GROMACS .gro file of C-alpha atoms in nm:
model
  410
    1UNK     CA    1   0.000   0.000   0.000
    2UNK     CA    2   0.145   0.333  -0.115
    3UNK     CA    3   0.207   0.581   0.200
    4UNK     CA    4  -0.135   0.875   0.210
    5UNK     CA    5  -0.158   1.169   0.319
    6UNK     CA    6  -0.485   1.236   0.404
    7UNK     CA    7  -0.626   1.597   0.446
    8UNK     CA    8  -0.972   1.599   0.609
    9UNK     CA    9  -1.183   1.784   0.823
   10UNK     CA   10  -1.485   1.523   0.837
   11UNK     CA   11  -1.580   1.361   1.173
   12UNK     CA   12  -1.501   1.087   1.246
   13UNK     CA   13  -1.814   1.002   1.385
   14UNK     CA   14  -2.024   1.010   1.086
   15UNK     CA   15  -1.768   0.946   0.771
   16UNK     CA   16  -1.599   0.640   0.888
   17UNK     CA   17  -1.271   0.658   0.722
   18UNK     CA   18  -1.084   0.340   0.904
   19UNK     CA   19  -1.393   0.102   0.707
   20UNK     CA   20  -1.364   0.338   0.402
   21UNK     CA   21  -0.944   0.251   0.361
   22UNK     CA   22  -0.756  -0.044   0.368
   23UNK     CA   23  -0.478  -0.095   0.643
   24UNK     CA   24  -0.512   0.247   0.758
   25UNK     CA   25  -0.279   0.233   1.019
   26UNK     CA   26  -0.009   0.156   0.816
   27UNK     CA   27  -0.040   0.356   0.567
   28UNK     CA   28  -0.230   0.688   0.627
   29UNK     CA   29  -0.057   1.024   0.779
   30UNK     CA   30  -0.423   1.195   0.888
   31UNK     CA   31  -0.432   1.608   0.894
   32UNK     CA   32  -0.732   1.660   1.084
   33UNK     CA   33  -0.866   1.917   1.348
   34UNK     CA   34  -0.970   1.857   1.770
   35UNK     CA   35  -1.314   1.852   1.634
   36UNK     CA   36  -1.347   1.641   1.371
   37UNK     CA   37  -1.225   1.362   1.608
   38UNK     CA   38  -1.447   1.440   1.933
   39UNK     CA   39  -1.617   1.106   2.054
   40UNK     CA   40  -1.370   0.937   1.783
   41UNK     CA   41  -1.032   0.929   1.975
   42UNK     CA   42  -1.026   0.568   2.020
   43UNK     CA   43  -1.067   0.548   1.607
   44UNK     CA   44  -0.838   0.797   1.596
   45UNK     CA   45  -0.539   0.588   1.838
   46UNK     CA   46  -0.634   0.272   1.692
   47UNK     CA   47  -0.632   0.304   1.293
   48UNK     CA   48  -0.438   0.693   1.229
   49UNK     CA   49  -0.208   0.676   1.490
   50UNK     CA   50   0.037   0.879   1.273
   51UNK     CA   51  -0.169   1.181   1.278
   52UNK     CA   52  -0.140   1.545   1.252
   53UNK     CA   53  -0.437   1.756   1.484
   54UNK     CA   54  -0.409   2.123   1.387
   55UNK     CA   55  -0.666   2.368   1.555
   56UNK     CA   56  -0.704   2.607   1.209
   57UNK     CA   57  -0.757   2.407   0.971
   58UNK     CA   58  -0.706   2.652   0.683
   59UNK     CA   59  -0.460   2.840   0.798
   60UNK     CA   60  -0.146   2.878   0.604
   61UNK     CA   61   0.058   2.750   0.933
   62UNK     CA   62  -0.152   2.426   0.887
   63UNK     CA   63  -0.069   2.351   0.516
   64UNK     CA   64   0.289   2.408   0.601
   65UNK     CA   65   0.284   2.168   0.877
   66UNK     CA   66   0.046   1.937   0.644
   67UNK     CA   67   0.415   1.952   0.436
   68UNK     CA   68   0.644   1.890   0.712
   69UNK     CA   69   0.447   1.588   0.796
   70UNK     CA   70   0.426   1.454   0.395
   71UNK     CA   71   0.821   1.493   0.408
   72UNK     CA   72   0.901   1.342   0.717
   73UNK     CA   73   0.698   1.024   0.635
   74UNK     CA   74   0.791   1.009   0.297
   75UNK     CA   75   0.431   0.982   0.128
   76UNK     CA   76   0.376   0.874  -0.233
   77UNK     CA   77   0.050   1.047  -0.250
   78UNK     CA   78  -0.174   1.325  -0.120
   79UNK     CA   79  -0.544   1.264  -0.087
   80UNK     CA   80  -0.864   1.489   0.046
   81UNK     CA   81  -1.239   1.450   0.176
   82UNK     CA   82  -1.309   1.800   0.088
   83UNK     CA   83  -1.374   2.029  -0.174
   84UNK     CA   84  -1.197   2.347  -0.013
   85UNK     CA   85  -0.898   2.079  -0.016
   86UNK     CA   86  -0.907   2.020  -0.363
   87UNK     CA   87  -0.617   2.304  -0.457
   88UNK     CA   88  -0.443   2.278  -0.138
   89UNK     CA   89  -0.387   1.898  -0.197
   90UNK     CA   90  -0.271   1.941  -0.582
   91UNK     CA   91  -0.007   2.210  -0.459
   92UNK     CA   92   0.103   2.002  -0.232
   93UNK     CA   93   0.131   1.716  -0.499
   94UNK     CA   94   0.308   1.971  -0.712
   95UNK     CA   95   0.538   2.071  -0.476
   96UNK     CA   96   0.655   1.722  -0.329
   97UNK     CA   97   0.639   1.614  -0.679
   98UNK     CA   98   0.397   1.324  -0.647
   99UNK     CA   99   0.118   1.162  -0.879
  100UNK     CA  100  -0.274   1.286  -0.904
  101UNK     CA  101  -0.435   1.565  -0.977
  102UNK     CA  102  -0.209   1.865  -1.070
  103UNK     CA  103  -0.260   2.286  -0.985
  104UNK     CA  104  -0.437   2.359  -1.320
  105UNK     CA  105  -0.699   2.056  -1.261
  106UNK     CA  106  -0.782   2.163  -0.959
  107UNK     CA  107  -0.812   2.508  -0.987
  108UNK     CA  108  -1.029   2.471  -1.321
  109UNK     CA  109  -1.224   2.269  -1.088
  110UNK     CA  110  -1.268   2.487  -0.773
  111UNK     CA  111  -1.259   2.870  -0.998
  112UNK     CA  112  -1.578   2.890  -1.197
  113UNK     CA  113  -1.447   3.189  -1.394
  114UNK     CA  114  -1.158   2.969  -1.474
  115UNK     CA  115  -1.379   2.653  -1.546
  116UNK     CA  116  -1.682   2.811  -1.747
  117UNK     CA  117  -1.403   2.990  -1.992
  118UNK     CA  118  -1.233   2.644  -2.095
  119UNK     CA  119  -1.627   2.514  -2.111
  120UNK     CA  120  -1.732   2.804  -2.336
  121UNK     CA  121  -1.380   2.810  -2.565
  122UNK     CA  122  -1.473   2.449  -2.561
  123UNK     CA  123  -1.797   2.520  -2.750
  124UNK     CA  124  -1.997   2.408  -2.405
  125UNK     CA  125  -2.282   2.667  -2.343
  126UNK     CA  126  -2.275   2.840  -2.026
  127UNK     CA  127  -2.474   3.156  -1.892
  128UNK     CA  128  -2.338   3.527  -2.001
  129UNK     CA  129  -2.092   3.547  -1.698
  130UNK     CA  130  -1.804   3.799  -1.543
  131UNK     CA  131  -1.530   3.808  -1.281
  132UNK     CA  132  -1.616   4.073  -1.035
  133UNK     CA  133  -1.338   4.250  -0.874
  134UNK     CA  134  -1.524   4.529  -0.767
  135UNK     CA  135  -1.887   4.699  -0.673
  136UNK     CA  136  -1.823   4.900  -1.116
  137UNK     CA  137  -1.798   4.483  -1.244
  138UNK     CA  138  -2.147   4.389  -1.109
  139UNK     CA  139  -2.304   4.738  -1.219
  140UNK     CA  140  -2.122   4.692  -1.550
  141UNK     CA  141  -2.257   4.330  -1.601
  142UNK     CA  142  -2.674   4.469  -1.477
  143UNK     CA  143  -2.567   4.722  -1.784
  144UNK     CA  144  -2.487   4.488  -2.047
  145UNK     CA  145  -2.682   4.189  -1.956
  146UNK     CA  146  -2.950   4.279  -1.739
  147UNK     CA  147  -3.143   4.123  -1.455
  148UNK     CA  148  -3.180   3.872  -1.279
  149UNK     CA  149  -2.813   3.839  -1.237
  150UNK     CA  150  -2.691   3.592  -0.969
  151UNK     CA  151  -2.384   3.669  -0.804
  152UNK     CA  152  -2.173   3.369  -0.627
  153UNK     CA  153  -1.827   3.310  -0.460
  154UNK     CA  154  -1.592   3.181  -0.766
  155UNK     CA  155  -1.490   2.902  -0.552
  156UNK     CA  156  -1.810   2.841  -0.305
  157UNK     CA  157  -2.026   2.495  -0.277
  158UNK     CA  158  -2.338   2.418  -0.145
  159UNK     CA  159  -2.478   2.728  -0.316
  160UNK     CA  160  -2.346   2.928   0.021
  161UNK     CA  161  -2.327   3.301  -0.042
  162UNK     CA  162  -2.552   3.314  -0.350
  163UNK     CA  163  -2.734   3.589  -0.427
  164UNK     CA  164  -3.028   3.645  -0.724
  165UNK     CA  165  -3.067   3.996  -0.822
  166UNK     CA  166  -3.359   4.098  -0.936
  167UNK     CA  167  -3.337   4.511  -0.822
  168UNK     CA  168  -3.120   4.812  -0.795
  169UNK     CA  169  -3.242   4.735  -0.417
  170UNK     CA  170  -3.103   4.387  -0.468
  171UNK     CA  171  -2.745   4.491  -0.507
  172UNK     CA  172  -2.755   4.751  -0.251
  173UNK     CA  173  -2.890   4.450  -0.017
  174UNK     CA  174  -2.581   4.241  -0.152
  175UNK     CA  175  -2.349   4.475  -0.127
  176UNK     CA  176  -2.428   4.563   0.225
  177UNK     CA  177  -2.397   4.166   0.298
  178UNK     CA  178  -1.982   4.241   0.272
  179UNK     CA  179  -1.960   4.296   0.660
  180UNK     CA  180  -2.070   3.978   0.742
  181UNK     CA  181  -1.964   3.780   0.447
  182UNK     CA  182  -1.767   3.456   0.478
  183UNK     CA  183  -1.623   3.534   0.177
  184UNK     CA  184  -1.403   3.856   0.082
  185UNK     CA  185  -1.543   4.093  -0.069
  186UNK     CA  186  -1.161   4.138  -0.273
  187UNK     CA  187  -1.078   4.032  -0.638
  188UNK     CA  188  -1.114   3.685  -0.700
  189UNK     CA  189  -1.334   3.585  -0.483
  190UNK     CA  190  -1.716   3.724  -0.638
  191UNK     CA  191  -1.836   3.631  -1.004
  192UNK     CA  192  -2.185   3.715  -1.188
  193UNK     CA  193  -2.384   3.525  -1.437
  194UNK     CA  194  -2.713   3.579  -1.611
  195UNK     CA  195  -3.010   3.374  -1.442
  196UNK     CA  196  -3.127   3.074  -1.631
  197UNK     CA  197  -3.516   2.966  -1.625
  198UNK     CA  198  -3.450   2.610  -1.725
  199UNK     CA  199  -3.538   2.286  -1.566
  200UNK     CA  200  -3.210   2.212  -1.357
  201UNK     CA  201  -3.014   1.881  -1.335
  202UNK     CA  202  -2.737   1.701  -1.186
  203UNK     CA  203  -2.486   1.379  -1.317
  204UNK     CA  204  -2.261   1.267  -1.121
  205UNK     CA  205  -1.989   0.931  -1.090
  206UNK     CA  206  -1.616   0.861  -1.163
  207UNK     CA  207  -1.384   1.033  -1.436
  208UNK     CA  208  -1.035   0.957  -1.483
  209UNK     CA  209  -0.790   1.085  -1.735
  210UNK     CA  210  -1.070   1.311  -1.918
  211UNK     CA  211  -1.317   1.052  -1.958
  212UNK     CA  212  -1.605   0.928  -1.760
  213UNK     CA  213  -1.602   0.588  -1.602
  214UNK     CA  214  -1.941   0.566  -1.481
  215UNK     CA  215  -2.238   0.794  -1.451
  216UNK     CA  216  -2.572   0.892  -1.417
  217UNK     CA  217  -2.798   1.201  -1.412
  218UNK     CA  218  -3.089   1.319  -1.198
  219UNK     CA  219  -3.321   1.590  -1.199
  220UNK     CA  220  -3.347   1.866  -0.895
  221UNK     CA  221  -3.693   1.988  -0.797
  222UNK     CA  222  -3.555   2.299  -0.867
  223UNK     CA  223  -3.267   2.569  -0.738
  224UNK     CA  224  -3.031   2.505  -0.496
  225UNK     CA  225  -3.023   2.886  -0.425
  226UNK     CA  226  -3.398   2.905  -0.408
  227UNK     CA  227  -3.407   2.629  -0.168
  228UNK     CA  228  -3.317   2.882   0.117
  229UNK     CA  229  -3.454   3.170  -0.061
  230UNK     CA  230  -3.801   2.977  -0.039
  231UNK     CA  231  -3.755   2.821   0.256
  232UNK     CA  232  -3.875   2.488   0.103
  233UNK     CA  233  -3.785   2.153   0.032
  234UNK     CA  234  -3.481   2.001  -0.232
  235UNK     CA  235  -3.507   1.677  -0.434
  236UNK     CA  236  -3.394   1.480  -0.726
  237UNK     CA  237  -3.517   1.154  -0.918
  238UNK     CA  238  -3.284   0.994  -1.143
  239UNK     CA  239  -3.419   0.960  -1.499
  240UNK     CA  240  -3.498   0.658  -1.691
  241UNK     CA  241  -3.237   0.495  -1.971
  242UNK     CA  242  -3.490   0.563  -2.198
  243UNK     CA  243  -3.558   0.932  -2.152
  244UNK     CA  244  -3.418   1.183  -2.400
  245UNK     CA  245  -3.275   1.377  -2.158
  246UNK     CA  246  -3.041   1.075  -2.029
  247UNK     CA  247  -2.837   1.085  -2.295
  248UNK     CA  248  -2.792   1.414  -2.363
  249UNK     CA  249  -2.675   1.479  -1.994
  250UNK     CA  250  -2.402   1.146  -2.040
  251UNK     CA  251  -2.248   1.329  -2.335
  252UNK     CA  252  -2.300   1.719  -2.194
  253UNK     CA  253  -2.099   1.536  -1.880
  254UNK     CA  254  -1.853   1.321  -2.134
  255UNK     CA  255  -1.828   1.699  -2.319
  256UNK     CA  256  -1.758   1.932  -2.028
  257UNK     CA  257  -1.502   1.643  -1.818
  258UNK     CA  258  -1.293   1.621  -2.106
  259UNK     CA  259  -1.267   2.026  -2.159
  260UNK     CA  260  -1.172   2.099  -1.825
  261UNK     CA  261  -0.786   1.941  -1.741
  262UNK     CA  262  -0.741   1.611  -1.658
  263UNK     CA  263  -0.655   1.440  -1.358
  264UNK     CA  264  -0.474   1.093  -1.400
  265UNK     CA  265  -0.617   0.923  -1.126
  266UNK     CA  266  -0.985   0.828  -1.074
  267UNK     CA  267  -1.215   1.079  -0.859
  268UNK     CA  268  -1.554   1.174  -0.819
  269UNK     CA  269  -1.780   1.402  -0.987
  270UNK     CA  270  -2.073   1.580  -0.930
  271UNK     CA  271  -2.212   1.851  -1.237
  272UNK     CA  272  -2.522   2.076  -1.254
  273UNK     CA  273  -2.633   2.218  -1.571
  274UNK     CA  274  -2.998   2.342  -1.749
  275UNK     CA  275  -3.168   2.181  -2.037
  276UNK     CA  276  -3.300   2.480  -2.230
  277UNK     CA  277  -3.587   2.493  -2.399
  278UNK     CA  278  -3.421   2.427  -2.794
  279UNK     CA  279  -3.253   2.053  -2.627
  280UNK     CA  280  -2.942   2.174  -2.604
  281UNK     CA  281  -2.752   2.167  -2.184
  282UNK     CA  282  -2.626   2.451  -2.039
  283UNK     CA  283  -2.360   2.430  -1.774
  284UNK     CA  284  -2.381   2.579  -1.410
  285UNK     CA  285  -2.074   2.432  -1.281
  286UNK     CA  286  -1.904   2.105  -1.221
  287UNK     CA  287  -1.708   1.953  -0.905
  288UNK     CA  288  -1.441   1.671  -0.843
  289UNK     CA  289  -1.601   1.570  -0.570
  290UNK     CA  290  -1.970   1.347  -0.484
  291UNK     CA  291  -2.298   1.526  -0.492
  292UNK     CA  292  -2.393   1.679  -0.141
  293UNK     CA  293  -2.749   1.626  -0.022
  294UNK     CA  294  -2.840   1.219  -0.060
  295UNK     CA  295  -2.708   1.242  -0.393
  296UNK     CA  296  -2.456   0.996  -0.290
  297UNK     CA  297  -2.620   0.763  -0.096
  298UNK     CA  298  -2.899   0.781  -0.413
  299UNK     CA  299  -2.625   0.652  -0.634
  300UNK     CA  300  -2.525   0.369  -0.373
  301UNK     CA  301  -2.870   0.248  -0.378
  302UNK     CA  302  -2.902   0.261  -0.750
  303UNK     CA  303  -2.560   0.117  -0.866
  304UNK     CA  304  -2.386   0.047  -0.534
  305UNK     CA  305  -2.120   0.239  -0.486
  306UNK     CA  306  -2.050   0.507  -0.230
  307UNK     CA  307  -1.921   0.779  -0.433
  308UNK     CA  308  -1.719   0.961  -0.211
  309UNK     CA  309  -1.576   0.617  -0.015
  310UNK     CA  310  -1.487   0.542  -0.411
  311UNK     CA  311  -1.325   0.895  -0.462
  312UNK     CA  312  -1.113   0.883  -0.218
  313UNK     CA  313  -1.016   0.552  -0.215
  314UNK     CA  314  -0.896   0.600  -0.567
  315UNK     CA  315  -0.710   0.884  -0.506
  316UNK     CA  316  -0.527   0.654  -0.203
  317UNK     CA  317  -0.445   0.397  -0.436
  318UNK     CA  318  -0.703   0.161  -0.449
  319UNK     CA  319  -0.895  -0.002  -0.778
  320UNK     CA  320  -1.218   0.091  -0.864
  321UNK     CA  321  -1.499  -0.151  -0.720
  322UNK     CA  322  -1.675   0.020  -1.073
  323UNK     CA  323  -1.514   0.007  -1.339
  324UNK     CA  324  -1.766   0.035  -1.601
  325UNK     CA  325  -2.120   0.241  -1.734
  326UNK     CA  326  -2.389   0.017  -1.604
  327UNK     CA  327  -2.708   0.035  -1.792
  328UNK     CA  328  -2.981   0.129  -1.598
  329UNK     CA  329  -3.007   0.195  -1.215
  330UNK     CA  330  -3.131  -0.117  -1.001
  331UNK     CA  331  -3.482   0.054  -0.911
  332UNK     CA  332  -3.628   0.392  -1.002
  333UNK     CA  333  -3.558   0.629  -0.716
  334UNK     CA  334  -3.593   0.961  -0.579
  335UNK     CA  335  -3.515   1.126  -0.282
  336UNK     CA  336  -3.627   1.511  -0.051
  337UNK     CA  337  -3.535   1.695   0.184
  338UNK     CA  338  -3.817   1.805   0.381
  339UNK     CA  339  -3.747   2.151   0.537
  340UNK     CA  340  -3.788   2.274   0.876
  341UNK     CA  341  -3.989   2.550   0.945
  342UNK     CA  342  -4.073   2.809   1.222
  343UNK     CA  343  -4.116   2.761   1.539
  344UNK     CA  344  -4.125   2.427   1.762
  345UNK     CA  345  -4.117   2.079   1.584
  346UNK     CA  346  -4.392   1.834   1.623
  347UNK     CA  347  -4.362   1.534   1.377
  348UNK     CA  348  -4.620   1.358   1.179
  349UNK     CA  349  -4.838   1.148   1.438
  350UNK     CA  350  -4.845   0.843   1.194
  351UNK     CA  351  -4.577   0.703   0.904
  352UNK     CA  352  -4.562   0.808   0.598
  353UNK     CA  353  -4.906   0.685   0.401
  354UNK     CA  354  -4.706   0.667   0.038
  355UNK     CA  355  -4.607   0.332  -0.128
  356UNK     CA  356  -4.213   0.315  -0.168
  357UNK     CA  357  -4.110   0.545   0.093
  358UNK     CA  358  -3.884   0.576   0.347
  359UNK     CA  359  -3.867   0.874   0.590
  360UNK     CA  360  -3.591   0.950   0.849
  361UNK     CA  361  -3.637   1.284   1.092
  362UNK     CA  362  -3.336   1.401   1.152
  363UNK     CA  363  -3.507   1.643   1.415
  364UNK     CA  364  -3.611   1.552   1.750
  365UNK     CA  365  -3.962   1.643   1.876
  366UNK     CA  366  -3.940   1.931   2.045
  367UNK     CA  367  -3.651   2.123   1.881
  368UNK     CA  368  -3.721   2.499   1.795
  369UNK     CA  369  -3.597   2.596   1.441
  370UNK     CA  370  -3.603   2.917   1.202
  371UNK     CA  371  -3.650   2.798   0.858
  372UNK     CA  372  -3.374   2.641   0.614
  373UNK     CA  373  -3.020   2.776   0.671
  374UNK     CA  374  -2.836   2.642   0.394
  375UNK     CA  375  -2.895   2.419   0.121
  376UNK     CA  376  -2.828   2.077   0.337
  377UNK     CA  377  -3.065   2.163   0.621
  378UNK     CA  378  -3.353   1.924   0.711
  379UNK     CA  379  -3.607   1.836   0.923
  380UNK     CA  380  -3.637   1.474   0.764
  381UNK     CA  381  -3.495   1.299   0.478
  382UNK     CA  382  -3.707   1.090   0.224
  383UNK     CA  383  -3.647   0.815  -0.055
  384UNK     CA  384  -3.899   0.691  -0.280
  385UNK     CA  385  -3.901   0.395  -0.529
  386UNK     CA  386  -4.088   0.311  -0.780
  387UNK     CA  387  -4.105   0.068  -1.124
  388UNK     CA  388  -4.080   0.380  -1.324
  389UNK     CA  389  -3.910   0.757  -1.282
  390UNK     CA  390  -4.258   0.910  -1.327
  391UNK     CA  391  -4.403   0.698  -1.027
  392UNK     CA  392  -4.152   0.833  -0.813
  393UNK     CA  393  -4.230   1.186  -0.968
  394UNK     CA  394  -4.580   1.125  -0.827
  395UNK     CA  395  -4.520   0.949  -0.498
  396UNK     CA  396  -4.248   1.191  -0.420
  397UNK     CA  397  -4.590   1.492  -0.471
  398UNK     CA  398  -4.794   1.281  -0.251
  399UNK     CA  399  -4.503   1.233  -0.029
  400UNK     CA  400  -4.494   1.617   0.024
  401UNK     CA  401  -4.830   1.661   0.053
  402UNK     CA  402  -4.833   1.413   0.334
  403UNK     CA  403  -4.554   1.587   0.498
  404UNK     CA  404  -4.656   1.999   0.470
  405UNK     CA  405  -5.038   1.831   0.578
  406UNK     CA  406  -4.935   1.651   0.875
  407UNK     CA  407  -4.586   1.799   1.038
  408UNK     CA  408  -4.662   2.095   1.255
  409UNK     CA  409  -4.393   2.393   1.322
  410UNK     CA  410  -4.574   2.551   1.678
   0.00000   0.00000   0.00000
């Protein structure tokens, strides 16, 4: 087993690494914080004993020491659970002069300025869009392309720090946001595209070398953005192999993975995009890293493989347990998450009514919320299955139905 090390910020507690790798002990150096390993020290003594605990995590002082620790154990490769370790991880390959994803990958990856200019000189369709170093950029971009405009951190995730303009009072709102932002407001940081009204997507599986290994797409109940915005719920359903739509999404994916540099060893992918109304996809951005939400675990259910666990085990050195497109998924499936509202929780008094479902709360009885925080945030989480896509479509409805009808927010 080739020596790892492994940048990530995960718990312990709920992303398993020691079952995820093989002969951990041996072979992992884990960067990690105090956190991340609370209630998991025993894991943590037993399988990363050669470990690395650093209290700020993205600190500069922490990458250096994330160095210092490669060197002094002599590791043939540098791996990562995250996606704001993506570029960290490739300059650190670069610079101890290891295999795996390089600086210009990565970044293509993480910058969507960077990535939606190779997509468009690529002949990929993407939204009017614009770097915005400054308040003039935005105002310049309103000018030329009018609203709604969405603004978004070039290298954000989860849809965190989005903003859809639809005003002159919209930007002033924005704009006063800066004291409180997460994210800079500094060049580099801030980018604006022109809003698409399109029915939104996702695909997501294994590329390596510029190619896709495996795949599949799903369609969102709408905008990730929104989601908060609206303060309502987020879903997908995977689409049939016999819908039009499938195999246009496998080649816009095949398309847009091979523009975008390639990385020689297997990872994960997880790509949104718009299906216009003349056919043709439009791209909203693309990751090297699983889906977030229960994209995932959708994709384990369908084809059986944990796409993260198969991420980064590739980029450790292990074979893929997938190696090739499989034809359908194993059962039609969708998935929600149902969002909490205002005020105290009290669940649904009985189970869920609708054929093929399965419902988890993820909120105790009791707990006060205020509304959807970010795009992940849920009072329950829901599959459905069906024999067809456009049973779940309808089950999923009735699920939601069942859910706004019966859970109470006091």
């Amino acid at each position: 087993m080739p020596e790892v090390l492994l940048l990530s910020r995960q718990p312990l507690a709920k992303r398993p690494l020691q079952d995820w790798l093989d002969d951990t002990a041996d072979s992992i150096v884990l960067v990690t914080t105090p956190k991340a390993v609370e209630g998991a020290e025993d894991v943590l003594a037993e399988h990363f004993p050669r470990h690395l605990l650093v209290d700020d995590y993205h600190s500069w002082a922490a990458e250096r020491a994330a160095e210092e620790a490669a060197r002094e154990h002599g590791v043939d490769l540098v791996a990562s659970t995250s996606e704001s370790d993506v570029l960290r991880a490739a300059r650190l390959r670069e610079r101890l002069g290891l295999p795996g994803q390089d600086t210009r990958s990565a970044l293509a990856y993480r910058d969507k300025v960077v990535m939606k200019r190779l997509a468009r000189e690529a002949g990929i369709r993407v939204p009017a869009f614009a770097a915005l170093d400054g308040p003039l950029d935005l105002l310049d971009f309103i000018d030329a392309e009018g609203f709604p405009v969405v603004v978004k951190p070039r290298s954000g995730a989860g849809a965190e720090g989005v903003a859809i303009l639809h005003t002159m009072a919209d930007v002033t709102a924005f704009l006063d946001r800066q004291r409180t932002s997460d994210v800079p407001y500094l060049p580099g940081q801030w980018m604006a595209e022109s809003f698409v009204r399109a029915d939104f997507f996702h695909v997501d599986g294994i590329m390596r070398d510029g190619r896709l290994v495996h795949a599949w797409p799903g369609q969102y109940s709408g905008g990730l953005a929104e989601r908060v915005r609206d303060q309502t719920h987020v879903g997908s359903v995977l689409l049939a192999p016999d819908d039009d739509r499938t195999a246009v999404l496998m080649r816009f994916a095949a398309d847009v993975v091979a523009a975008l540099p390639a990385a020689p060893l297997p990872l994960a992918f997880h790509l949104e995009g718009w299906i216009g109304a003349d056919g043709v996809p439009v791209l909203c951005e693309t990751a090297c890293r699983a889906g977030g939400a229960l994209i995932a675990e959708a994709y384990e259910r369908s084809f059986g493989i944990q796409l993260a666990r198969e991420g980064l085990r590739a980029q450790c050195g292990s074979g893929l347990a997938l190696a090739h497109q499989p034809a359908a998924p194993a059962t039609a499936l969708g998935w929600v998450l149902l969002p909490p509202g205002h005020g105290t929780f009290v669940p649904p008094a009985e189970p869920c009514p609708v054929p093929g479902s399965e419902v988890t709360p993820l909120l105790e009885a009791g707990t006060r919320r205020q509304g959807v925080e970010h795009v992940a945030d849920a009072a329950a989480r829901a599959f459905v299955g069906a024999g067809t896509a456009e049973e779940v479509r309808k089950r999923l409805a009735d699920l939601l139905d069942w859910w706004y009808a019966t859970a109470e927010w006091r």
